[in-house]
PDB file of C-alpha atoms in Angstrom:
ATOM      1  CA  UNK A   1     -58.219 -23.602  32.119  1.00  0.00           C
ATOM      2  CA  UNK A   2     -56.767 -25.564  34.605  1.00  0.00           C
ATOM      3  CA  UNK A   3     -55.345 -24.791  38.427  1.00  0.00           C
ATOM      4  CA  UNK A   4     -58.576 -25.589  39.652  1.00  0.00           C
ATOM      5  CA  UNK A   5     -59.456 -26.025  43.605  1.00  0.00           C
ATOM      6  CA  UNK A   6     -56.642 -23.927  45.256  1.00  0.00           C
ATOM      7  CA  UNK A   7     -53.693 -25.790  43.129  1.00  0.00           C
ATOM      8  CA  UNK A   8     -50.344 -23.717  42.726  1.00  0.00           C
ATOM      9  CA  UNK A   9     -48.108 -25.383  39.563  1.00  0.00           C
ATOM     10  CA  UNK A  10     -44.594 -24.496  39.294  1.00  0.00           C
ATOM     11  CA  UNK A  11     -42.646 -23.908  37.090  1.00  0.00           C
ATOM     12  CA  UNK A  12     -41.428 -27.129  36.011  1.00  0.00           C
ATOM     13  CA  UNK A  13     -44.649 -28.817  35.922  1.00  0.00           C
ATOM     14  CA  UNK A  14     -45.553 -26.197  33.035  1.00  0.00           C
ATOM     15  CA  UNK A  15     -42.564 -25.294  30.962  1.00  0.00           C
ATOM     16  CA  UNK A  16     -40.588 -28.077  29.602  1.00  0.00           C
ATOM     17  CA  UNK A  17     -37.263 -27.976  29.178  1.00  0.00           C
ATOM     18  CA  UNK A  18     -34.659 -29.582  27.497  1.00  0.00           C
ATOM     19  CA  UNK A  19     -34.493 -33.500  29.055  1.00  0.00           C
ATOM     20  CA  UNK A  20     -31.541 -34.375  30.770  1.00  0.00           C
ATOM     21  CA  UNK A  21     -29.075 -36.821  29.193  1.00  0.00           C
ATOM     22  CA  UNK A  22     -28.762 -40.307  30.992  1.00  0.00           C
ATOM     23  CA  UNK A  23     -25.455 -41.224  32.926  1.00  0.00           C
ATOM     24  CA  UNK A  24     -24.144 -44.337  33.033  1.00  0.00           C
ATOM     25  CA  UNK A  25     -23.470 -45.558  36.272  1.00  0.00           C
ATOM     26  CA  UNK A  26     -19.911 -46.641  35.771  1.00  0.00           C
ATOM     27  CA  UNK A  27     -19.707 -49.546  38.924  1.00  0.00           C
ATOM     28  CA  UNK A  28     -22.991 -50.997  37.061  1.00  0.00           C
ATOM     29  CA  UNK A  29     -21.049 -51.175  33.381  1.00  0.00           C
ATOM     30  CA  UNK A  30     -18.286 -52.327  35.132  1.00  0.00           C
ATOM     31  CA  UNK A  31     -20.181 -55.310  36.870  1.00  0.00           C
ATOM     32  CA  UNK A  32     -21.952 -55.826  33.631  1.00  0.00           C
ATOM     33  CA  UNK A  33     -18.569 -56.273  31.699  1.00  0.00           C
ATOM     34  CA  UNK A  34     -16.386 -58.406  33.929  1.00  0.00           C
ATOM     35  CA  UNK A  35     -19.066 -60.496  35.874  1.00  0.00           C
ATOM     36  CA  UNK A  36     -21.012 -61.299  32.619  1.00  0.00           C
ATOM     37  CA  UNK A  37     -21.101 -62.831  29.288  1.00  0.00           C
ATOM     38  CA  UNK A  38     -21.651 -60.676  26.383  1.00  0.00           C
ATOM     39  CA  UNK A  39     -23.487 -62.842  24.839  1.00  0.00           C
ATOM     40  CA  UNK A  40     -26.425 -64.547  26.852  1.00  0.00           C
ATOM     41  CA  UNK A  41     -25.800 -61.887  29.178  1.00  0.00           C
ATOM     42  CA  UNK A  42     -25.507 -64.874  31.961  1.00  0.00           C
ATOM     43  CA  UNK A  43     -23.346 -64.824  34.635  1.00  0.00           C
ATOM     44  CA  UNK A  44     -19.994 -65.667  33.704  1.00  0.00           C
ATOM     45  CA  UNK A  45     -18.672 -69.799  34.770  1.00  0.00           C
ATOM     46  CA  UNK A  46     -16.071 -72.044  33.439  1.00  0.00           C
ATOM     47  CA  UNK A  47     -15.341 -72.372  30.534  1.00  0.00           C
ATOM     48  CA  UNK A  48     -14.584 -68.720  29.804  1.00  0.00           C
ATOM     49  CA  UNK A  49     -13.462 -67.555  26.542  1.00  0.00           C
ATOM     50  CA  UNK A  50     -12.538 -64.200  25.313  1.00  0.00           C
ATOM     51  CA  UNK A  51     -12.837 -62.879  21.516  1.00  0.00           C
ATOM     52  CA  UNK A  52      -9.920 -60.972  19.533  1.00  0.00           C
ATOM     53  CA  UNK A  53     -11.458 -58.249  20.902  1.00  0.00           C
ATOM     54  CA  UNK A  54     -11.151 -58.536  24.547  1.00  0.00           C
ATOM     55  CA  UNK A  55     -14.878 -59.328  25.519  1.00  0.00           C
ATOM     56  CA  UNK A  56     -15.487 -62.192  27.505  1.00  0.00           C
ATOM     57  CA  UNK A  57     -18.670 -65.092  27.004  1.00  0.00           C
ATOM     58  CA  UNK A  58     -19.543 -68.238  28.211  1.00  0.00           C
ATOM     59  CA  UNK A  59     -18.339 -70.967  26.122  1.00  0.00           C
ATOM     60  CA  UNK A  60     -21.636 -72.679  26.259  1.00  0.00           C
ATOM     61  CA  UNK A  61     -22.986 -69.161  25.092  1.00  0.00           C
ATOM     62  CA  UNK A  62     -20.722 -69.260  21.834  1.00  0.00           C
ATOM     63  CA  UNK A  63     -21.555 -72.578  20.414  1.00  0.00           C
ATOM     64  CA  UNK A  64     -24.863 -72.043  20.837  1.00  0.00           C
ATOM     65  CA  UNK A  65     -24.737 -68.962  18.614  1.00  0.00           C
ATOM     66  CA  UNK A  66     -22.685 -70.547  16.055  1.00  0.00           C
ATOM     67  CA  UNK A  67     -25.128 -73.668  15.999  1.00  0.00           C
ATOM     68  CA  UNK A  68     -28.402 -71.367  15.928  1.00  0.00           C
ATOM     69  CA  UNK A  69     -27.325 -69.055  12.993  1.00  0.00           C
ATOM     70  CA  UNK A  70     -30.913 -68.911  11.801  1.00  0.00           C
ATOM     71  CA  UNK A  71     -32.287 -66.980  14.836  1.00  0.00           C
ATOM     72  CA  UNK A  72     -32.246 -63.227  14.824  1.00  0.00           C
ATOM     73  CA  UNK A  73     -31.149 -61.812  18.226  1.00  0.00           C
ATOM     74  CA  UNK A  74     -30.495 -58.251  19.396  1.00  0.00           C
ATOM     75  CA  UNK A  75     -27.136 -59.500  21.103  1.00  0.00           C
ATOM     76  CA  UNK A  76     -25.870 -61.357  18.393  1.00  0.00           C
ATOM     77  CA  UNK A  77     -24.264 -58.140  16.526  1.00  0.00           C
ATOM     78  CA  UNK A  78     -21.690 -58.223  19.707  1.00  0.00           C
ATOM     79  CA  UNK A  79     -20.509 -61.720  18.539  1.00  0.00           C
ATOM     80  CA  UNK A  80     -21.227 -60.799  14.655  1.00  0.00           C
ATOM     81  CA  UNK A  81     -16.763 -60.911  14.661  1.00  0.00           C
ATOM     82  CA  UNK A  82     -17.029 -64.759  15.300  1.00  0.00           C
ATOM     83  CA  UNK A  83     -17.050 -67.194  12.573  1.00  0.00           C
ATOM     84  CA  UNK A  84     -15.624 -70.278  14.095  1.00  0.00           C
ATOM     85  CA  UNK A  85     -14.686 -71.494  17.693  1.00  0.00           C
ATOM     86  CA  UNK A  86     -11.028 -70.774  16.349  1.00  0.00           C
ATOM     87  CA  UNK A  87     -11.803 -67.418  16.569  1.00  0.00           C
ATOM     88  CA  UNK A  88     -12.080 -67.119  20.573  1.00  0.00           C
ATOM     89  CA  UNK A  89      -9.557 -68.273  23.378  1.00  0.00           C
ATOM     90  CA  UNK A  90     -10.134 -70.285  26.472  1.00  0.00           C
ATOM     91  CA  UNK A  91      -9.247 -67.925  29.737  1.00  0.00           C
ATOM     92  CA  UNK A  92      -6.742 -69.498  32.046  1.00  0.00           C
ATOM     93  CA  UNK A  93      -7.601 -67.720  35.239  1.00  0.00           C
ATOM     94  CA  UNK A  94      -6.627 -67.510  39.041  1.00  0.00           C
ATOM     95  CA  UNK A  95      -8.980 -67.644  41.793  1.00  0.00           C
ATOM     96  CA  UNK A  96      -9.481 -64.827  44.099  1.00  0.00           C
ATOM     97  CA  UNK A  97      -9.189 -66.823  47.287  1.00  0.00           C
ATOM     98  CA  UNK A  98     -10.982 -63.688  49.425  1.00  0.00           C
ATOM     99  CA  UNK A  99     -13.697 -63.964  47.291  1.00  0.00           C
ATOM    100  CA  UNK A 100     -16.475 -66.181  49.074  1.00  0.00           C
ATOM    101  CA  UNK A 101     -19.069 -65.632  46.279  1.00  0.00           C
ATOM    102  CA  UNK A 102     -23.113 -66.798  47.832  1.00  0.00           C
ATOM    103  CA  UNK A 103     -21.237 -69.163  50.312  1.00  0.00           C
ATOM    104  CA  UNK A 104     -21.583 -66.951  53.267  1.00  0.00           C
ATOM    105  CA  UNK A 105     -24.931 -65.473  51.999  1.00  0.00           C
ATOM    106  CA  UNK A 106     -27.304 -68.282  52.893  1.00  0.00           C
ATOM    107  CA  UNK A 107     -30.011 -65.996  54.621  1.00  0.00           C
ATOM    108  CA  UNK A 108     -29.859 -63.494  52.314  1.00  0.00           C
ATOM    109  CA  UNK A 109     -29.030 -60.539  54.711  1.00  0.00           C
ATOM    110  CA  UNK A 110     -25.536 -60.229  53.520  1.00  0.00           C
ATOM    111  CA  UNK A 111     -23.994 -57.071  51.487  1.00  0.00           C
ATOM    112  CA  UNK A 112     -23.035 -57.921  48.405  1.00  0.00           C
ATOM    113  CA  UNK A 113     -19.540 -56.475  47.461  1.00  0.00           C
ATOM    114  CA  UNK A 114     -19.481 -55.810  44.512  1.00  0.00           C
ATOM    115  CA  UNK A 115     -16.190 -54.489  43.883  1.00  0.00           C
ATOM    116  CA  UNK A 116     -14.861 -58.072  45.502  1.00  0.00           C
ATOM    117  CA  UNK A 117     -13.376 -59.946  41.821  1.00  0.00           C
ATOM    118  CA  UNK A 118     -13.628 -63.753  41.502  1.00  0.00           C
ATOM    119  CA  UNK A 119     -10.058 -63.596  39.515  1.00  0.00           C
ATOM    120  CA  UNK A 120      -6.959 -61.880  40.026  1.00  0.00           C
ATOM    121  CA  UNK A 121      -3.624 -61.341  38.267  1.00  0.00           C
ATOM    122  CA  UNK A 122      -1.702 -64.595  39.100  1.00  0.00           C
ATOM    123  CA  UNK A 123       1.785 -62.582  39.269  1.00  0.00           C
ATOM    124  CA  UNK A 124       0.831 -58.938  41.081  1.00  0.00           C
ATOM    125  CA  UNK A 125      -2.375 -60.052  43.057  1.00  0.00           C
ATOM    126  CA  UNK A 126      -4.810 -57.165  41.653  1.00  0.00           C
ATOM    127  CA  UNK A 127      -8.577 -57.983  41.683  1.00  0.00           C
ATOM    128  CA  UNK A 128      -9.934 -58.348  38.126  1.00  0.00           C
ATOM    129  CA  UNK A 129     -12.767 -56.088  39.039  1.00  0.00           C
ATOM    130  CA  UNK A 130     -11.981 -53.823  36.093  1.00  0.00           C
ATOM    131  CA  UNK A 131     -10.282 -51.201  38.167  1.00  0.00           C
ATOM    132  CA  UNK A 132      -7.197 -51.996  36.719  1.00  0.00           C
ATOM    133  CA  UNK A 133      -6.445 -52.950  32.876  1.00  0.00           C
ATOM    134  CA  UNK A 134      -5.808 -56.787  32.307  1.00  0.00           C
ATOM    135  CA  UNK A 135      -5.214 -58.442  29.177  1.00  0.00           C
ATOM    136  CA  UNK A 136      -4.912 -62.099  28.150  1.00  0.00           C
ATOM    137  CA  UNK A 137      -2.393 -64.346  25.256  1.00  0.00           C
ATOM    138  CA  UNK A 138      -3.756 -65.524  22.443  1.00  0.00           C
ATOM    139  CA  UNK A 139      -0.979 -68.352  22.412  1.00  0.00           C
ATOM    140  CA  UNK A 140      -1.705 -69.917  25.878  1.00  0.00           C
ATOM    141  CA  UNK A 141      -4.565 -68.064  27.442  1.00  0.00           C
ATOM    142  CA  UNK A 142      -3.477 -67.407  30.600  1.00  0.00           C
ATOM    143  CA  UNK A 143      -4.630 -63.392  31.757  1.00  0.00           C
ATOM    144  CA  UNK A 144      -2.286 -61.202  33.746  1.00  0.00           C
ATOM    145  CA  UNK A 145      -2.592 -57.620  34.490  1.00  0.00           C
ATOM    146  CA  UNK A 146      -1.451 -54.483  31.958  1.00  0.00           C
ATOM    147  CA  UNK A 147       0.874 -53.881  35.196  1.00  0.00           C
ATOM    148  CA  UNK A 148       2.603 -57.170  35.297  1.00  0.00           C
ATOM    149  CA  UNK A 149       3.507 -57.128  32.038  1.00  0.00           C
ATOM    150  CA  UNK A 150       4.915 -53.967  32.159  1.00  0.00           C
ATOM    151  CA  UNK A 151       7.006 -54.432  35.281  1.00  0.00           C
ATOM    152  CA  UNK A 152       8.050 -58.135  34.591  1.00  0.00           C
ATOM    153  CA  UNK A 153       9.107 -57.699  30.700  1.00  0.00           C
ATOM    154  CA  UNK A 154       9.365 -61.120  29.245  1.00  0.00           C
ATOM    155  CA  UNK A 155       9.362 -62.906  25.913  1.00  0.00           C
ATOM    156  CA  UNK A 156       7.576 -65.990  27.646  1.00  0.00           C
ATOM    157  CA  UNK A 157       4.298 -66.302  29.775  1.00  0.00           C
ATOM    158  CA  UNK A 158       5.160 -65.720  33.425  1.00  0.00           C
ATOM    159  CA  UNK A 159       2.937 -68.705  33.885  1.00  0.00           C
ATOM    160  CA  UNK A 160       3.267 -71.648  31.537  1.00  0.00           C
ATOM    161  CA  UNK A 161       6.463 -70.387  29.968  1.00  0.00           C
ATOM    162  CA  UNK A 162       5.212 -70.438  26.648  1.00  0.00           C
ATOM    163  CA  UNK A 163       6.774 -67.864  24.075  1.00  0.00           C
ATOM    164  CA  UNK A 164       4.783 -64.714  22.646  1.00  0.00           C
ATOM    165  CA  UNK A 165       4.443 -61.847  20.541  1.00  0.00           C
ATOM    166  CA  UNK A 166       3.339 -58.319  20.842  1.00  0.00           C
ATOM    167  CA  UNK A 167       0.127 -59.421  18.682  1.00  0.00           C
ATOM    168  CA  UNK A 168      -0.895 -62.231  20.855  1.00  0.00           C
ATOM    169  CA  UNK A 169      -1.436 -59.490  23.727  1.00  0.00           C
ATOM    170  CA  UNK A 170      -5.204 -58.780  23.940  1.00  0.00           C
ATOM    171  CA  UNK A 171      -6.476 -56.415  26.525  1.00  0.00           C
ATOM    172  CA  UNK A 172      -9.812 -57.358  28.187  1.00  0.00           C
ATOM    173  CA  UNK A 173     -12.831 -54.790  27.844  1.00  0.00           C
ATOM    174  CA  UNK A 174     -10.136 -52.213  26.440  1.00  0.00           C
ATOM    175  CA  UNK A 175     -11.580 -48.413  25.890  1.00  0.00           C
ATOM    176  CA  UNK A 176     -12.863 -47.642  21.665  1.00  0.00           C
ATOM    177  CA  UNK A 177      -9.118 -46.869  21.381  1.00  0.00           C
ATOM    178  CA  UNK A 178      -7.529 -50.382  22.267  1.00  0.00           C
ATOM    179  CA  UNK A 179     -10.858 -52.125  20.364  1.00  0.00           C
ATOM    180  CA  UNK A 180     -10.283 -50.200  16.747  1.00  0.00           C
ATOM    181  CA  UNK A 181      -6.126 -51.402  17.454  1.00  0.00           C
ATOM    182  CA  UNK A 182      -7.578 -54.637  17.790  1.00  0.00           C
ATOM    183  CA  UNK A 183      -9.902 -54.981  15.488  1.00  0.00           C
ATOM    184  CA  UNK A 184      -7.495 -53.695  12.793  1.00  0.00           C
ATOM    185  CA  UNK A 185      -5.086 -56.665  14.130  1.00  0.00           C
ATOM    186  CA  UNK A 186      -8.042 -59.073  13.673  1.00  0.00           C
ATOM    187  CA  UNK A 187      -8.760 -58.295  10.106  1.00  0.00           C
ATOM    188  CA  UNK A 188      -4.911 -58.694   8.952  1.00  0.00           C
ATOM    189  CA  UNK A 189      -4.223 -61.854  10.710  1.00  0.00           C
ATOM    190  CA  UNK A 190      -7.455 -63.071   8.774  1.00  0.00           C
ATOM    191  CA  UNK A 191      -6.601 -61.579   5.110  1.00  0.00           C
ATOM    192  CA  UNK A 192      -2.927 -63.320   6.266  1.00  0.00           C
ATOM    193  CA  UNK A 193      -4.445 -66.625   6.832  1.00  0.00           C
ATOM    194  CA  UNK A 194      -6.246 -66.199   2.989  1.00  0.00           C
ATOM    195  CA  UNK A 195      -3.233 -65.715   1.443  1.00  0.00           C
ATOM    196  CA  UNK A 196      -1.418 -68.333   2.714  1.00  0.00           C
ATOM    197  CA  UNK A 197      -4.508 -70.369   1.445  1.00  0.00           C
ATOM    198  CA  UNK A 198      -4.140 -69.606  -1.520  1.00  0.00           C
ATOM    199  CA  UNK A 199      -0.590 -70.149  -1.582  1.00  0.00           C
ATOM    200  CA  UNK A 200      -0.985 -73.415  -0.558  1.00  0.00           C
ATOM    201  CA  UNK A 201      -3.328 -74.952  -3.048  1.00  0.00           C
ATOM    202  CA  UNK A 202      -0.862 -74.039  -6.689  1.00  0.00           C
ATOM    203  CA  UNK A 203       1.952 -76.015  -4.569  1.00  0.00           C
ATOM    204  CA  UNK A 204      -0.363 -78.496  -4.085  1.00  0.00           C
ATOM    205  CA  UNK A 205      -1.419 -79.343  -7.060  1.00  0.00           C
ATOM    206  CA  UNK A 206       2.129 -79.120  -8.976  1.00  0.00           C
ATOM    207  CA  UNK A 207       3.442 -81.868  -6.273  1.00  0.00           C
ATOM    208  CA  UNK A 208      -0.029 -83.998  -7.322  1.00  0.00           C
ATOM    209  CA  UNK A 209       0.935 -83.256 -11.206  1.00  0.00           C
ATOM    210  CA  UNK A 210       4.348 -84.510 -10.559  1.00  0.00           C
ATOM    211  CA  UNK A 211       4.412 -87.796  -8.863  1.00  0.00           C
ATOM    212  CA  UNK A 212       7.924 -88.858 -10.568  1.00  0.00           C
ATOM    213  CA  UNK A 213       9.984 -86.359  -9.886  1.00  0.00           C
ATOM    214  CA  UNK A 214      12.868 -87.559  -7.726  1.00  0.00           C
ATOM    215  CA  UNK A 215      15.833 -85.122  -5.842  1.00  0.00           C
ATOM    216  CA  UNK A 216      19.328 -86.429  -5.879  1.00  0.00           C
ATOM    217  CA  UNK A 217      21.924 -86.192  -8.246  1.00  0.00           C
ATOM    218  CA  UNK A 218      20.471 -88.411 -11.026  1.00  0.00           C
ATOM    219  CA  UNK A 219      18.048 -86.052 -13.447  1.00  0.00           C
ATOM    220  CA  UNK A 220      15.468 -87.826 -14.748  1.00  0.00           C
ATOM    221  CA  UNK A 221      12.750 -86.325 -17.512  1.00  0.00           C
ATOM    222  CA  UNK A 222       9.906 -84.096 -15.734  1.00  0.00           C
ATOM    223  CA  UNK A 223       6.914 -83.995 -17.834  1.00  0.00           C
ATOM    224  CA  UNK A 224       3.404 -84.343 -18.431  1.00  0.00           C
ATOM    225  CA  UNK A 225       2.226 -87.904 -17.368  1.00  0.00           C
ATOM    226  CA  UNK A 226       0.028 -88.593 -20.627  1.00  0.00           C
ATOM    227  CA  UNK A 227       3.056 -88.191 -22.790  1.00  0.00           C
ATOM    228  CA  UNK A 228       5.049 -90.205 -20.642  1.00  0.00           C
ATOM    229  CA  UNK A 229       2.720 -92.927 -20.881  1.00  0.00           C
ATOM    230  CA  UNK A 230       2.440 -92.554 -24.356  1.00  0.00           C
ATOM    231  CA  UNK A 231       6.197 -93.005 -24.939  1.00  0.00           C
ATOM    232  CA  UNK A 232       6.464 -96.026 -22.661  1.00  0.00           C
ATOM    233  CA  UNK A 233       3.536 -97.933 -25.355  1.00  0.00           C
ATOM    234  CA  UNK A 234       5.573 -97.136 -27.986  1.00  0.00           C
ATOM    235  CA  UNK A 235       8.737 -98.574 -26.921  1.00  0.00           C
ATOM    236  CA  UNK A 236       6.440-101.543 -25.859  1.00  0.00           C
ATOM    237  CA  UNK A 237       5.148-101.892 -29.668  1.00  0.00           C
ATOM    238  CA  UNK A 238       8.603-101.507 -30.850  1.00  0.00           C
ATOM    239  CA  UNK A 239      10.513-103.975 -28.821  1.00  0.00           C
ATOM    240  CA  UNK A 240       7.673-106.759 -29.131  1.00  0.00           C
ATOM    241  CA  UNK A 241       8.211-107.381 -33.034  1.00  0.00           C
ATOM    242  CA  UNK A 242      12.072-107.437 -32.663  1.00  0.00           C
ATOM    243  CA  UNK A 243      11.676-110.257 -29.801  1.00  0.00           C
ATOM    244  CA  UNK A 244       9.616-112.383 -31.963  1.00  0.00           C
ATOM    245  CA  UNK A 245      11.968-111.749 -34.753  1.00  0.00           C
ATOM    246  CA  UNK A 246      14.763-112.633 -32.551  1.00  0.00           C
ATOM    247  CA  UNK A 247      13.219-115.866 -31.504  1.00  0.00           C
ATOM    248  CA  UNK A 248      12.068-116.960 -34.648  1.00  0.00           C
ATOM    249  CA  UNK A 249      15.237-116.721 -36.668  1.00  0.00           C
ATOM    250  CA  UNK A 250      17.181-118.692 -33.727  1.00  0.00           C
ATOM    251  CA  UNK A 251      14.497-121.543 -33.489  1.00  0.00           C
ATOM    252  CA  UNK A 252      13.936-121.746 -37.372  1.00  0.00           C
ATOM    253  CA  UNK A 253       9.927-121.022 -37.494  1.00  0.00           C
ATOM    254  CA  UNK A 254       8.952-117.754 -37.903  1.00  0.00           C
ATOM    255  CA  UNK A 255       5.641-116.728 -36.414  1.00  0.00           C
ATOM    256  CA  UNK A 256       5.149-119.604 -33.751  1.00  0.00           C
ATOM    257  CA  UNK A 257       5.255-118.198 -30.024  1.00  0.00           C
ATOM    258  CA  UNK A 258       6.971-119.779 -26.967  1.00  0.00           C
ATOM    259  CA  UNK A 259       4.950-122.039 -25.070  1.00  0.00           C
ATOM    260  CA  UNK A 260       5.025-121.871 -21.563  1.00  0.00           C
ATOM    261  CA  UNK A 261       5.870-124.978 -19.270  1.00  0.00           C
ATOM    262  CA  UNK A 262       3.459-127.716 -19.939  1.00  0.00           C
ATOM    263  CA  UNK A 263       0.634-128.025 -17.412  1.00  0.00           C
ATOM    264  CA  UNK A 264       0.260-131.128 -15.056  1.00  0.00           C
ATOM    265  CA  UNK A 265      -2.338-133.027 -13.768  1.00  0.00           C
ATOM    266  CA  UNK A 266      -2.682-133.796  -9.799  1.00  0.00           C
ATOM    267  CA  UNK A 267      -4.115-137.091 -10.354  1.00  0.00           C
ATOM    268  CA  UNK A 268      -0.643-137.724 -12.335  1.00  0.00           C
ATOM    269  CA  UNK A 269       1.730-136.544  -9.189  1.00  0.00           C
ATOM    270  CA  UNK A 270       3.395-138.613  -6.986  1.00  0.00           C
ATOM    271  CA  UNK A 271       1.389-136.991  -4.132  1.00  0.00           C
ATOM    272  CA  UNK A 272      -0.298-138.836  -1.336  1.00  0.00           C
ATOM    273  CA  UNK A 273      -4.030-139.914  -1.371  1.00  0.00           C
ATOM    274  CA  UNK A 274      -4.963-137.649   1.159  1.00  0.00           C
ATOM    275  CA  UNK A 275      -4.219-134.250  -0.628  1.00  0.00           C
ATOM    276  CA  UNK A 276      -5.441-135.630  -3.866  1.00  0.00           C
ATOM    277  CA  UNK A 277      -8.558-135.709  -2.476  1.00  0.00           C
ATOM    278  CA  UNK A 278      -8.565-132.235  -1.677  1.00  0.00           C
ATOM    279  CA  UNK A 279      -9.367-131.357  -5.314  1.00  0.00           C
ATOM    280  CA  UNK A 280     -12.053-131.469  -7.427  1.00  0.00           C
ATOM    281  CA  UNK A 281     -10.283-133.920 -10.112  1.00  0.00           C
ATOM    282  CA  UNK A 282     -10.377-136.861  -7.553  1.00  0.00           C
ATOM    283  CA  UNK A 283     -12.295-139.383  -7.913  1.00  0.00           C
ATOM    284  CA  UNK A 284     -13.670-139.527  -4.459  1.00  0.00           C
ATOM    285  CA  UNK A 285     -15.074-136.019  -5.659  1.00  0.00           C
ATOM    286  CA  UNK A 286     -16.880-137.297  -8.930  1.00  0.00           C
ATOM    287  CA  UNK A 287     -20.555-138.250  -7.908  1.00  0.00           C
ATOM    288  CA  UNK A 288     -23.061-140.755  -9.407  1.00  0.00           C
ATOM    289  CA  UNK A 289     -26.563-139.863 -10.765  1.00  0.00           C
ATOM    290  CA  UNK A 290     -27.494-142.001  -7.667  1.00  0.00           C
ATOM    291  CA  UNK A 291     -26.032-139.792  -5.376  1.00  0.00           C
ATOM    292  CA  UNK A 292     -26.742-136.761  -6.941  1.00  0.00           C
ATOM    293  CA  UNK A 293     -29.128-134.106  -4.947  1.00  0.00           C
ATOM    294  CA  UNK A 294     -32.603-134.057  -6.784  1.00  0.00           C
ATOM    295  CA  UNK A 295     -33.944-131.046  -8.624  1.00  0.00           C
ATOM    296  CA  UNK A 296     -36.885-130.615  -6.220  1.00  0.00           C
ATOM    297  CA  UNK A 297     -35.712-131.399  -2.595  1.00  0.00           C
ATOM    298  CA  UNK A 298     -32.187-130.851  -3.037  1.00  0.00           C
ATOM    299  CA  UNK A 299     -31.631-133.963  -1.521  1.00  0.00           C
ATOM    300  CA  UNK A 300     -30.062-137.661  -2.661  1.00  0.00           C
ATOM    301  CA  UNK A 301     -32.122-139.765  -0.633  1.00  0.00           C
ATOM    302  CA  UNK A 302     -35.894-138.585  -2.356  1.00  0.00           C
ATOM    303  CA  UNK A 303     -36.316-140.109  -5.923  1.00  0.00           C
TER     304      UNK A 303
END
């Protein structure tokens, strides 16, 4: 069956063998990872933000993930680290001043150099093209090369001046090795951040249940509130009878309290005319039935 009208097969075209296993090309992945987002898979533009784990999105990219949690997408188990915006860092980067991007590429018959970066380390000068390791501080944000830090050991950024740990180093689209480091980092800074939490709230709440307690050298009481209350009524009930006790045996009637001052009348002062009449006891302010307002028109005039 088969090989009909003078056809010769070989031998490929009958046996098959084994397929052969895909290569990456590695100048694609590395255009793919440093020229754009993980997320929408977008070309990368200001603002750029990197994760804890050195990948790099568009900050449009990441809200709009966090916003539409609902929505099932393929690319969203890249970004599945990311609870909050707190959780990524706004890139500080240099310009590559030899890069000219589609400015001189108007017709369309220019080469496209794709090793050319748009960013380079601000202290050594290396293109960010992902031929050489760079790495960014979780403190300030501001990306150098794994070079510059090396040569130029500080404690401080070598561009804002800001002060930083060996934890706030992240390196940028680091191999499985340097993203298991950091992802290990990641999940102890977080459990950290609990505990601290949790700390926070007992103290809290003692300094709520304790309004009266003062620091100095004079100790007063610390209790429950409801029993200091309670002891401040009874003292209350306690001193009230003695008063009236008091008062009574010095006045000679028992049982009759003090009367306050006695009250007086404005019309009786020795006030002008003018601010008597402010008050509703003058007699400029007492009406007649005549010039009362009716119980229908609300008016004096209509009888």
């Amino acid at each position: 069956m088969g090989c009909d009208g003078g056809t010769i097969p070989k031998r490929h075209e009958l046996v098959k063998g084994p397929k052969k296993v895909e290569k990456v090309d590695k100048d694609a992945e590395l255009v793919a990872q440093w020229n754009y987002c993980t997320l929408s898979q977008e070309i990368l533009r200001r603002p750029i933000v990197a994760c804890e784990l050195g990948r790099l999105y568009n900050k449009d990219a990441v809200i709009e993930f966090l916003l539409d949690k609902s929505s099932e997408k393929a690319l969203g188990k890249a970004a599945s680290h990311i609870k909050s915006i707190k959780n990524v860092t706004e890139l500080r980067l240099s310009d590559n001043p030899a890069w000219e991007g589609d400015k001189g590429n108007t017709k369309g018959d220019k080469h496209d150099d794709l090793q050319r970066a748009r960013f380079i380390c601000p202290v050594v000068g290396l293109e960010m093209n992902g031929r050489h390791r760079f790495c960014f501080l979780r403190c300030c944000g501001c990306v150098f090369s794994e070079r510059a830090l090396k040569e130029i050991k500080a404690e401080v950024c070598h561009t804002c001046g800001a002060a930083f740990q060996e934890d706030d180093v992240v390196v940028l689209n680091g191999t499985k090795e340097d993203v298991e480091t950091l992802k290990g980092r990641m999940e102890e800074r977080r459990l950290r951040a609990k505990l601290e939490k949790k700390a926070k709230k007992p103290k809290a709440a003692e300094s709520v249940s304790k309004p009266g307690v003062s620091e100095g050298p004079s100790k007063t009481k610390t209790g429950k509130p409801e029993e200091a209350s309670l002891d401040s009524r009874e003292k209350k009930a306690g001193s009230a009878p003695r008063s009236a006790a008091a008062n009574g045996s010095s006045s000679g009637k028992v049982g009759k309290p003090l009367g306050g001052p006695p009250k007086r009348s404005i019309a009786d002062s020795e006030e002008s005319e003018a601010y008597k009449s402010l008050f509703t006891t003058h007699s400029s302010a007492k009406r007649s039935k005549e010039e009362s307002a009716h119980w229908v028109t609300h008016t004096s005039y209509c009888f």
